[in-house]
Short mmCIF file of C-alpha atoms and ligand atoms in Angstrom, two decimals:
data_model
loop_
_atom_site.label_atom_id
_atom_site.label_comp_id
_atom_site.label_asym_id
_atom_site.label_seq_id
_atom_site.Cartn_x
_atom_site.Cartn_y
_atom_site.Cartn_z
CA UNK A 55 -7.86 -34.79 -9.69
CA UNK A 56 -4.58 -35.01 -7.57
CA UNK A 57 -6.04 -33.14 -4.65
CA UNK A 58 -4.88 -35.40 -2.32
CA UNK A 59 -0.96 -35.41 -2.99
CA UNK A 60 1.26 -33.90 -1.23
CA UNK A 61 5.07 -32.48 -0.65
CA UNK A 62 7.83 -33.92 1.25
CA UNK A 63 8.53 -31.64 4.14
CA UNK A 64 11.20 -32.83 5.04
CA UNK A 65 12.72 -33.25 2.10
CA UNK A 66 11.86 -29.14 1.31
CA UNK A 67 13.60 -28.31 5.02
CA UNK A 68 16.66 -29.93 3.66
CA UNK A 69 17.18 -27.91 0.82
CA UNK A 70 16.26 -24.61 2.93
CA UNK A 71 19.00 -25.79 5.45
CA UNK A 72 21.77 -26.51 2.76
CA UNK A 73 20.87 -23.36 1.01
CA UNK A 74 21.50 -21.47 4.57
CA UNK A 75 24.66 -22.97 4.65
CA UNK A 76 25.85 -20.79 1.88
CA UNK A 77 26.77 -17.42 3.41
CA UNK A 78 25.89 -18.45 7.25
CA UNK A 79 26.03 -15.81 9.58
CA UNK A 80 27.66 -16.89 13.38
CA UNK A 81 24.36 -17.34 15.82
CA UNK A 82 22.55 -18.32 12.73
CA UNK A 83 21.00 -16.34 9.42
CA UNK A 84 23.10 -16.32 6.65
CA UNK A 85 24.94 -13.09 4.41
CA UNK A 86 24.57 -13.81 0.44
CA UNK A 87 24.38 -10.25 -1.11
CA UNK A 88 23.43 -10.17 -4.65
CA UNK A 89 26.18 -11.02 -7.01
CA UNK A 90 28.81 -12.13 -4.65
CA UNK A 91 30.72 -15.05 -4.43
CA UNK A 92 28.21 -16.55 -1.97
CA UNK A 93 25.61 -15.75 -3.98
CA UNK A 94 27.82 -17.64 -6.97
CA UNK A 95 27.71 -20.15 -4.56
CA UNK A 96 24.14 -20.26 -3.75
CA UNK A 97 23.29 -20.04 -7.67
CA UNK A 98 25.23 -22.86 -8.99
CA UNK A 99 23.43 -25.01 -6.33
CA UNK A 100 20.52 -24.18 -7.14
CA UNK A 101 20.89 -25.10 -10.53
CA UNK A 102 22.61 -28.39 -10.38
CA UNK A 103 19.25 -29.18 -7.92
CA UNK A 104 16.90 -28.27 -11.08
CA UNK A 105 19.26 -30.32 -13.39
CA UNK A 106 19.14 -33.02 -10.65
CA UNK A 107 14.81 -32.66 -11.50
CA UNK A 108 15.50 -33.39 -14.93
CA UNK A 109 14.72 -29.32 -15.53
CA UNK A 110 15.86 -27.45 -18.57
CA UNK A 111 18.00 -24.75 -17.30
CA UNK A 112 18.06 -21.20 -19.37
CA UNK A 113 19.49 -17.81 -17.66
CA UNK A 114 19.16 -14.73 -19.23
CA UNK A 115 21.29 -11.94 -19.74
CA UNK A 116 19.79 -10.41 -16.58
CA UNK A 117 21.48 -13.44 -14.65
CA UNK A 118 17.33 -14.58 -14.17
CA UNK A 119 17.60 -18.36 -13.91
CA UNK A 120 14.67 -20.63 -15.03
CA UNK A 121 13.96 -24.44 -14.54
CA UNK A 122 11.55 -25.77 -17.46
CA UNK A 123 9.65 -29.21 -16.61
CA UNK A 124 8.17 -29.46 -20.02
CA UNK A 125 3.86 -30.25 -20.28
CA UNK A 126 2.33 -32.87 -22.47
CA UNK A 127 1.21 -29.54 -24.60
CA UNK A 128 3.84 -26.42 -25.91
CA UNK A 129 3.09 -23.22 -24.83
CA UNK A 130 4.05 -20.69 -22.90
CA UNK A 131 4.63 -22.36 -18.73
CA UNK A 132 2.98 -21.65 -15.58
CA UNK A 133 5.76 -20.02 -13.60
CA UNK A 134 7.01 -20.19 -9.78
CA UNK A 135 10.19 -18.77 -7.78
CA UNK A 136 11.49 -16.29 -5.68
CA UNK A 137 15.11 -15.06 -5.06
CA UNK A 138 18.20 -16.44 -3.20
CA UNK A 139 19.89 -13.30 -2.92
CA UNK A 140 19.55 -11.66 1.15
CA UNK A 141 20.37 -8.84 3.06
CA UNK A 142 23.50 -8.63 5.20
CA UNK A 143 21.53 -10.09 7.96
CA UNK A 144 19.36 -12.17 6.16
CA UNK A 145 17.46 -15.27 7.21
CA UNK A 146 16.72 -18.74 5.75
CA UNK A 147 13.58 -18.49 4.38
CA UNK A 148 13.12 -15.11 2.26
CA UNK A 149 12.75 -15.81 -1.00
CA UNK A 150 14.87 -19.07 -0.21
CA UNK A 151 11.33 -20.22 0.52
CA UNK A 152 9.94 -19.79 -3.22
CA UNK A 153 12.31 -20.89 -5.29
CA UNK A 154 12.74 -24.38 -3.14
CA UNK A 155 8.92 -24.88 -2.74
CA UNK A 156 9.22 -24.75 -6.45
CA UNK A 157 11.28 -27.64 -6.95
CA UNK A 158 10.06 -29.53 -4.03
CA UNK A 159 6.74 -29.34 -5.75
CA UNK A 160 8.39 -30.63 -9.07
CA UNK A 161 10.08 -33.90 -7.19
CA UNK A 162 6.75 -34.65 -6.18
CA UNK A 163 5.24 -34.80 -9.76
CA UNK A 164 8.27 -36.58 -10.30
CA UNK A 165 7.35 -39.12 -8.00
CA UNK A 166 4.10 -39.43 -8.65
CA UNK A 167 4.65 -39.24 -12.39
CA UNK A 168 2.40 -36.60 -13.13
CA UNK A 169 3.08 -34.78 -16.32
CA UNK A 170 1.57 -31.49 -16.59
CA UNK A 171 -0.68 -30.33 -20.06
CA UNK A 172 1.18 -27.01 -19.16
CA UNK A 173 5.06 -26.56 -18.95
CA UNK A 174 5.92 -25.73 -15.40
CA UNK A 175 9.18 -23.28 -14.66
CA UNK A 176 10.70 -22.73 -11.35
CA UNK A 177 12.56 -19.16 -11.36
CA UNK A 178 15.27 -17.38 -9.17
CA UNK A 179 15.63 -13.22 -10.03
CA UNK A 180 18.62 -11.61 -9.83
CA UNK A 181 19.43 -8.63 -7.07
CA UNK A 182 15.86 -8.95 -5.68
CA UNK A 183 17.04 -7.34 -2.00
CA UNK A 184 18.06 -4.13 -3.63
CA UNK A 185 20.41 -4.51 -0.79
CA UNK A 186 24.02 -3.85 -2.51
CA UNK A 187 21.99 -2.57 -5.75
CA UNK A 188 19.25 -0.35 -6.09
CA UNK A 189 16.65 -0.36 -7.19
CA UNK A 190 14.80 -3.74 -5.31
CA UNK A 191 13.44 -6.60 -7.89
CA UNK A 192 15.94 -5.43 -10.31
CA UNK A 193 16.07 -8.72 -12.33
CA UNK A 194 12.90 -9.34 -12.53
CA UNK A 195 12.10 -5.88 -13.49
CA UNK A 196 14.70 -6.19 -16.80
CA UNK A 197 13.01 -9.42 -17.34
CA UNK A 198 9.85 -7.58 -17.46
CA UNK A 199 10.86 -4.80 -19.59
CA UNK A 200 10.26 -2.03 -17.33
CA UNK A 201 14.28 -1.28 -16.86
CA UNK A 202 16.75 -1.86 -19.87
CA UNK A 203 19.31 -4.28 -19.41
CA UNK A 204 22.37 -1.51 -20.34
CA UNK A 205 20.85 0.78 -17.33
CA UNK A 206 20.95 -2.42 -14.55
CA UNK A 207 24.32 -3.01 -16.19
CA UNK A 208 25.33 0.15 -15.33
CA UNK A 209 23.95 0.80 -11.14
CA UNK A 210 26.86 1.44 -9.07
CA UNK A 211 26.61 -0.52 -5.91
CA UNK A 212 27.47 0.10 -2.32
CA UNK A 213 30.81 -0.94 -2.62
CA UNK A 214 31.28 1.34 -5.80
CA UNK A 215 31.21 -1.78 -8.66
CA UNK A 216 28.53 -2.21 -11.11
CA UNK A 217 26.48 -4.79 -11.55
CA UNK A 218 27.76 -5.78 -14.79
CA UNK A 219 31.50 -5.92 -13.66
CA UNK A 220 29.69 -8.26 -10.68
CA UNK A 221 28.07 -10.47 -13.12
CA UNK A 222 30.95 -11.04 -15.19
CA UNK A 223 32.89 -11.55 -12.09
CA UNK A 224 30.95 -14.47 -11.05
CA UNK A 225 29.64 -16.02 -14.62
CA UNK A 226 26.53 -14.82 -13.75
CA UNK A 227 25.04 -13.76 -17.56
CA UNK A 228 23.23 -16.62 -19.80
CA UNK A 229 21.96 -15.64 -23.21
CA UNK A 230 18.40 -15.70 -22.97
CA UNK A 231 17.10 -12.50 -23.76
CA UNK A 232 14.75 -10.55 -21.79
CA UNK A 233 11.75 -7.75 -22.14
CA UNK A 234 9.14 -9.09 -23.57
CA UNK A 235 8.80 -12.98 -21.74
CA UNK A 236 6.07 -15.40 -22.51
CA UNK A 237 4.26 -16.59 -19.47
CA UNK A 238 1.06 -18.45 -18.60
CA UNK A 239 0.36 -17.47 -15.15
CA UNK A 240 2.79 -16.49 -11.59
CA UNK A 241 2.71 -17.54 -8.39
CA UNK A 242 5.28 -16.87 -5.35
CA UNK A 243 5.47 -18.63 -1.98
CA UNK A 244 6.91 -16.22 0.07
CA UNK A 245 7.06 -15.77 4.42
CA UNK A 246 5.05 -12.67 5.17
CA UNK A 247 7.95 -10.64 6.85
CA UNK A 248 5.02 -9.41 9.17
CA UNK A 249 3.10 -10.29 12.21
CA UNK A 250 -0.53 -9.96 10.45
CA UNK A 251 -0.69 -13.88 10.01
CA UNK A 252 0.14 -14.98 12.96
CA UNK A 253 -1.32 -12.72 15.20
CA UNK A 254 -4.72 -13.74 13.56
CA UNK A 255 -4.00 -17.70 13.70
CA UNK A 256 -3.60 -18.08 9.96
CA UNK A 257 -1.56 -20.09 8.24
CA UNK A 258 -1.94 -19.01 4.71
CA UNK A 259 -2.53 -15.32 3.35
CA UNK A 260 -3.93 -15.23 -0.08
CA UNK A 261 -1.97 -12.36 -1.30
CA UNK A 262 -4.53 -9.46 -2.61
CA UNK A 263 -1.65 -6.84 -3.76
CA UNK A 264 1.64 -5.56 -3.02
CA UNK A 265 2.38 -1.53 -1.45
CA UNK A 266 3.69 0.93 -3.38
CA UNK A 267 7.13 1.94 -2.70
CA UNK A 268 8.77 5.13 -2.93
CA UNK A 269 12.96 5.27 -1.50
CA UNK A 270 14.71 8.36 -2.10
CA UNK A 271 18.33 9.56 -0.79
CA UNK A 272 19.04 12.87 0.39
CA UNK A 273 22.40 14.68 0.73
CA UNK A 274 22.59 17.77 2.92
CA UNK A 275 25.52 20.27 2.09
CA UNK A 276 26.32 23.02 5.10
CA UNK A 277 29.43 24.29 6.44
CA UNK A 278 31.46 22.83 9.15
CA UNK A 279 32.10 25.54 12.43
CA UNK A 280 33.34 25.44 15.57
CA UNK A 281 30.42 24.25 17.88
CA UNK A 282 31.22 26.66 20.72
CA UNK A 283 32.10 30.15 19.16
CA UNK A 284 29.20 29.68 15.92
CA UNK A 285 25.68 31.37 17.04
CA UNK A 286 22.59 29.20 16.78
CA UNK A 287 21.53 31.82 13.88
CA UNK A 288 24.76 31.81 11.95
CA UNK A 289 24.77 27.97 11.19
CA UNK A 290 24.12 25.90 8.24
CA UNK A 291 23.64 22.69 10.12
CA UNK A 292 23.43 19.44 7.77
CA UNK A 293 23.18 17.56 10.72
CA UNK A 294 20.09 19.19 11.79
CA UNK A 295 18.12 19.37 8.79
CA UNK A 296 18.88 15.47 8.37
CA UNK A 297 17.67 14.46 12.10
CA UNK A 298 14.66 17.35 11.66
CA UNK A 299 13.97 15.17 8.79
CA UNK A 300 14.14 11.89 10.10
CA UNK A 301 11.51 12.74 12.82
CA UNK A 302 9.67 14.32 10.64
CA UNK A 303 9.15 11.10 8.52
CA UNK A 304 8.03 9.53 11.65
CA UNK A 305 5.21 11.84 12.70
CA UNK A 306 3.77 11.80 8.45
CA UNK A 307 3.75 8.46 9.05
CA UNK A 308 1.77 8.79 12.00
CA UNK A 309 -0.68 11.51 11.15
CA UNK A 310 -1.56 9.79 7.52
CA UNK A 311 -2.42 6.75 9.25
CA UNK A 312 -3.93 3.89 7.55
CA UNK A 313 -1.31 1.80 5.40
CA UNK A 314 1.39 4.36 5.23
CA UNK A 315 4.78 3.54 6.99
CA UNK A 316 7.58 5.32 6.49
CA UNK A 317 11.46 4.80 7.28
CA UNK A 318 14.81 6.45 7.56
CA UNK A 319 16.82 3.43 7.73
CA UNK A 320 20.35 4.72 6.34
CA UNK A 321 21.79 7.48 8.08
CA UNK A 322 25.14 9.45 7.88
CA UNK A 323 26.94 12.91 9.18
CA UNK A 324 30.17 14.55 9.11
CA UNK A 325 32.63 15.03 9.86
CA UNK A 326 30.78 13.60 13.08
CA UNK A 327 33.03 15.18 15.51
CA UNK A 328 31.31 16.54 19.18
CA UNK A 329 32.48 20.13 18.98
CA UNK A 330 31.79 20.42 15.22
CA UNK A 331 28.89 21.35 12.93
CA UNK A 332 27.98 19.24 11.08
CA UNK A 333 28.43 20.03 7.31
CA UNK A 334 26.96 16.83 5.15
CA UNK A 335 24.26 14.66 5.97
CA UNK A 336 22.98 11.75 3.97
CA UNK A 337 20.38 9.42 4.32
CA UNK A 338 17.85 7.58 3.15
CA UNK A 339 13.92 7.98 3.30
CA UNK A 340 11.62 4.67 2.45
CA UNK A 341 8.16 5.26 2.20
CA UNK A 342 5.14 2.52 1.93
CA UNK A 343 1.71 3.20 1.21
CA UNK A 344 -1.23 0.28 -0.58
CA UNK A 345 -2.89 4.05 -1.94
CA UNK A 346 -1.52 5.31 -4.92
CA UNK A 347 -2.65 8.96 -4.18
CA UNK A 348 -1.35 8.31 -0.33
CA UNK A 349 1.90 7.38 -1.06
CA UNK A 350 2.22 10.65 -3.57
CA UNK A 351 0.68 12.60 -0.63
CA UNK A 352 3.14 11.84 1.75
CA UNK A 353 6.23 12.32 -0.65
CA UNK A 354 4.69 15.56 -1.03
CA UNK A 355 4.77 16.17 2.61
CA UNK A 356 7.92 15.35 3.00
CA UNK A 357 9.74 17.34 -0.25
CA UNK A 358 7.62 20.03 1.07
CA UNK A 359 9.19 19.86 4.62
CA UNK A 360 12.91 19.60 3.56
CA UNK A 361 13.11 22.11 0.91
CA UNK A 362 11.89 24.78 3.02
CA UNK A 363 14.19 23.58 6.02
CA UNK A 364 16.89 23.33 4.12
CA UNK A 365 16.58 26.83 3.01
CA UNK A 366 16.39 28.31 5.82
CA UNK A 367 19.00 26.42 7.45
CA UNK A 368 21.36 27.60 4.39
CA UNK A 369 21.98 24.26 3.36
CA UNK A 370 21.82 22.85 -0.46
CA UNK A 371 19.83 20.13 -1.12
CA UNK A 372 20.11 17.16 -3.45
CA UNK A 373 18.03 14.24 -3.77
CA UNK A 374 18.28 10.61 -5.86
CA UNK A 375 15.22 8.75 -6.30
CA UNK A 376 16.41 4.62 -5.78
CA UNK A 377 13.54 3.03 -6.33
CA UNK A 378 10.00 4.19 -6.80
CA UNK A 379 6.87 1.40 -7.62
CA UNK A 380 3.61 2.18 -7.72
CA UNK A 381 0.84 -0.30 -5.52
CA UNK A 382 0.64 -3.47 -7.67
CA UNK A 383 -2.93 -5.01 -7.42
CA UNK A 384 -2.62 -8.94 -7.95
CA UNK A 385 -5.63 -10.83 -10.09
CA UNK A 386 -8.75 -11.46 -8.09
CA UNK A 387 -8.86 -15.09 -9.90
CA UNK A 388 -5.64 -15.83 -8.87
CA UNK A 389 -6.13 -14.66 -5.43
CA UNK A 390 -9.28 -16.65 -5.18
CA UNK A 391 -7.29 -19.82 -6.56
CA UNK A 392 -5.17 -19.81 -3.98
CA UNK A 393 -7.68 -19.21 -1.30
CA UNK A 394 -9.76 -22.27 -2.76
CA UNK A 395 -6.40 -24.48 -2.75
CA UNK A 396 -5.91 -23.67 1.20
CA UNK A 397 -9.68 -24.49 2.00
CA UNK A 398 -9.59 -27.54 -0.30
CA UNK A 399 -6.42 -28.87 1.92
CA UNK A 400 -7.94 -27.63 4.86
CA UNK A 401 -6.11 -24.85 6.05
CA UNK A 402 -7.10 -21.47 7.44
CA UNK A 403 -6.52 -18.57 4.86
CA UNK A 404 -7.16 -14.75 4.79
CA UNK A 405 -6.33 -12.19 1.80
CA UNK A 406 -4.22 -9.78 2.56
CA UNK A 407 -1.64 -6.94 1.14
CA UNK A 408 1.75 -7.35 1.17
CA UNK A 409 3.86 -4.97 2.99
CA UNK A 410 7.32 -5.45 1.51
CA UNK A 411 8.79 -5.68 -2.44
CA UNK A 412 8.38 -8.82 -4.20
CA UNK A 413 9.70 -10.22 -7.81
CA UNK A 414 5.84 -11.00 -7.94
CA UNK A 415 4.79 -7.47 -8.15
CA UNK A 416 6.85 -7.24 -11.44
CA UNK A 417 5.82 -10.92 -13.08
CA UNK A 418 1.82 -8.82 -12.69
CA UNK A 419 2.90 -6.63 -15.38
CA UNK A 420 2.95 -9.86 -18.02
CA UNK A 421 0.74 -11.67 -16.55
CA UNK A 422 -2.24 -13.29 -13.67
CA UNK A 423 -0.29 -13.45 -10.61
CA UNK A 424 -0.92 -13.90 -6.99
CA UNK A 425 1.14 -14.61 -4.10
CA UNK A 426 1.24 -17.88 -1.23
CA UNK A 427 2.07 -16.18 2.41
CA UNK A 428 2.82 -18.10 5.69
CA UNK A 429 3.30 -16.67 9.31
CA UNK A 430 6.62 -15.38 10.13
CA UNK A 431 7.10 -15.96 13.35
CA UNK A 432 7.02 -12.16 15.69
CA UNK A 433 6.61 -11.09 12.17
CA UNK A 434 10.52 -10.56 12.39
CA UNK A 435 12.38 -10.59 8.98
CA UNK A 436 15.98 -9.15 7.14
CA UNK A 437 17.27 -10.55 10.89
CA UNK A 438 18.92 -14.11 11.59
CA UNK A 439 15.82 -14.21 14.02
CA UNK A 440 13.76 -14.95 11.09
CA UNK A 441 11.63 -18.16 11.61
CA UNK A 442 9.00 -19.82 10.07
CA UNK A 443 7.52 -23.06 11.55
CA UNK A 444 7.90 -26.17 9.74
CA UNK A 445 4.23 -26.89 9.62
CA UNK A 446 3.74 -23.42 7.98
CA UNK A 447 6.71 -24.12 5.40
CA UNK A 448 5.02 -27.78 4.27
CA UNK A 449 1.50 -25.87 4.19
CA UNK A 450 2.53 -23.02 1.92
CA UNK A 451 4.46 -25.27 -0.17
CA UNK A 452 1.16 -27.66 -0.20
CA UNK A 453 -0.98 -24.58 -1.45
CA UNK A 454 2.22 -23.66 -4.60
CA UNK A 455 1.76 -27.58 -5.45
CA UNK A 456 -1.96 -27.45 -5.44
CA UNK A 457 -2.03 -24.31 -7.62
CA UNK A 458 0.49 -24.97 -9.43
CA UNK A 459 -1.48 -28.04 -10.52
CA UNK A 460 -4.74 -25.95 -11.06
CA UNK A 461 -2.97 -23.90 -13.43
CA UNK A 462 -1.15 -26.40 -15.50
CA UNK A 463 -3.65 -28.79 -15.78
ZN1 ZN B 115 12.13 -11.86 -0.40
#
C-alpha cells in the first residue's frame, strides 16, 4: 500500500553525523564506551530526538531505552534499534545506524501521516560492545531474561567500577521492568562489519542467523628467573604457554576451516622485562563458529591444548568464561520479508550469517526477528576507518521502513 515512500537520506546522515560528534576521535571515529559521560551524552540526545517524533519514551531498569509511536490498535509493537554505545575506536555507523534508521523511518510516517494498526518502538540497548563490560549485548540480554538484572549490576568493568555504580553515575536507570517483554516482531539495520557484501556487489544482506560466540580469559601463573643463569628445563614460563597459546588458536582456526575464526585479541605479560621470565600471562581467547557442535569442538581443542601445556610447563592455570552464546538462527519468514522488501524497492539482496554479536540475536529469544545488512566498505569495522556509503545507508534504511510497514500494518 505505501510501497512507494521513502526516507530522507539526508535527513538520516544528519543525525549519524551529530551523533558522531559525541565522543569524536581526532582523524575521525568517535570513543563513547558504554556508560560514560559520552555515552550520557549520546543517550540524552537520542531521546530528546524521539520526544522531538512525538515518541513515548520508557527506559528500564537495565538503562534499555524505548520510543513508542502508538498504532490505531493496542497490542504489543513491532520493534526496531540498535545501540549507541562503541568501542574505543569506534566508527559512526555501528549500531548508530539502527537506532537512527529507526526514527528516520518514524519522521517519514510522520510526514506522510501514516498511522500504523501496530504500535511501532524504536530501541537503544545498553553496553551492547561488551567493550568496558562483559559480557557483549548485556542490556538486551537482561531485557530478555537470560541474565538477572542484580548480576549485570554487579560486572566489574575494565576500569574496576560496576555497572551499577556507572548507571547511577550518569542517571542511566528508568523504572520499566525487564525479563519477560511483550513484543510483536524485531528487526535491526545494522553495517555488516565484513567484506562479504561488498565484495559480491550487494547492497542488502537478508540476515539468515548470527555465530555463536564463545570468549574466555586465561591467566598463566609461573615464576619469574633470571633469563641467563635459568635452564630451558627448569622454567615455568607464563610467557610461553600464553604466546604457545595464541598461535595455537590461529592454526585451530585454520585446520577447522569452514565458519570458525578464532582470536587472541587481549594480551598481557610480566613483569615484561628482556632478561626476565616471564611469570603471569593473561589474555584473552574469542572464538566464532555458525555450528553449534564446531564451536564446542574447537573450545575443546583449545582447553585440551593449554591444560596439558601448562602442566608441563609448571604453570597454574585459571580461566573466566566472559561471554559464551550459542549460534542464534533468525526466522525464515522474517528473513524472507526482508528479502521481498529489497526486491520490491529494487535492490540487490543475498542472505547471509552474521559474523559479529548483535542485540538482535537476543530480541530472537521473545520473538520473529531478522536483521537489515549493508556493505561496509573493505569490510573494516571497531576502526575510525569504518565507512558505509550513503547510498547503502538510505537503502538499508528504505528496506527497515518497508518492513517495518509490513509488520505493523
Ligand atoms: Zn553494533
Amino acid at each position: 500500500m505505501h510501497d512507494t515512500l521513502r526516507i530522507n537520506g539526508d535527513r538520516l546522515r544528519q543525525r549519524l553525523s551529530e551523533l558522531g560528534n559525541i565522543g569524536a576521535l581526532p582523524g575521525g571515529g568517535v570513543c563513547r564506551l558504554a556508560l560514560t559521560d559520552e555515552d550520557r551524552q549520546g543517550r540524552d540526545t537520542v531521546m530528546n530526538w524521539m520526544r522531538e517524533l512525538g515518541l513515548d519514551v520508557t527506559v528500564d531498569v537495565m538503562g534499555n531505552v524505548f520510543g513508542i509511536r502508538p498504532g490505531s490498535a493496542e497490542g504489543p509493537p513491532v520493534m526496531t534499534g540498535s545501540h549507541i554505545d562503541t568501542v574505543r575506536t569506534g566508527g559512526l555507523y555501528d549500531g548508530s545506524l539502527g537506532v537512527l534508521s529507526g526514527l528516520e523511518a518514524i519522521e517519514t510516517l510522520n510526514d506522510a501521516g501514516i498511522t500504523t494498526r501496530r504500535p511501532l518502538c524504536v530501541a537503544f540497548f545498553n553496553n551492547e560492545e561488551g567493550a568496558r563490560f562483559a559480557p557483549d549485548m548485556m542490556g538486551s540480554l537482561v531485557y530478555v531474561g537470560g541474565m538477572s538484572l542484580e548480576e549485570a549490576m554487579a560486572t566489574e568493568g575494565i576500569d574496576g567500577k560496576t555497572v551499577g555504580e556507572c548507571m547511577q553515575a550518569i542517571g542511566a536507570q528508568g523504572d520499566a521492568p525487564v525479563g519477560n517483554p511483550d513484543v510483536h516482531a524485531f528487526v535491526e539495520i545494522h553495517v555488516e562489519q565484513g567484506p562479504v557484501l561488498e565484495e559480491s556487489g550487494i547492497t542488502i544482506g537478508a540476515v539468515e542467523k548470527v555465530q555463536g560466540i564463545s570468549w574466555t580469559e586465561f591467566t598463566l601463573t609461573g615464576t619469574s628467573n633470571h633469563a641467563g643463569t635459568t635452564p630451558m628445563r627448569l622454567r615455568h614460563d607464563a610467557g610461553y604457554v600464553a604466546m604457545a597459546t595464541a598461535s595455537f588458536v590461529r592454526d585451530l582456526a585454520t585446520r577447522l576451516g569452514g565458519d570458525q575464526v578464532a582470536t587472541v585479541g587481549a594480551f598481557e605479560i610480566g613483569p615484561n622485562l628482556v632478561n626476565v621470565v616471564p611469570n603471569h600471562a593473561r589474555f584473552t581467547v574469542d572464538l566464532r563458529n555458525t555450528d553449534s557442535d564446531r564451536l564446542q569442538q574447537a573450545e575443546w581443542q583449545l582447553h585440551e591444548f593449554i591444560t596439558q601445556l601448562a602442566e608441563r610447563e609448571g604453570v597454574t592455570l585459571e580461566r573466566r568464561q566472559l561471554a559464551r552464546f550459542e549460534p542464534v538462527p533468525f526466522d525464515p519468514a522474517m528473513v524472507d520479508r526482508v528479502e521481498a522488501a529489497a526486491r520490491t524497492q529494487g535492490l540487490s539482496v543475498m542472505r547471509m550469517p552474521s559474523g559479529a554479536g548483535h542485540d538482535a540475536q537476543m530480541l530472537a529469544r521473545v520473538c520473529p526477528t531478522s536483521m537489515i545488512f549493508v556493505p561496509s566498505v573493505d569490510g573494516i569495522s571497531h576502526n575510525i576507518e569504518e565507512y558505509t556509503a550513503p547510498d547503502d545507508l538510505e537503502a538499508g534504511a528504505n528496506v527497515l521502513l518497508q518492513v517495518l510497514l509490513d509488520l505493523a500494518a
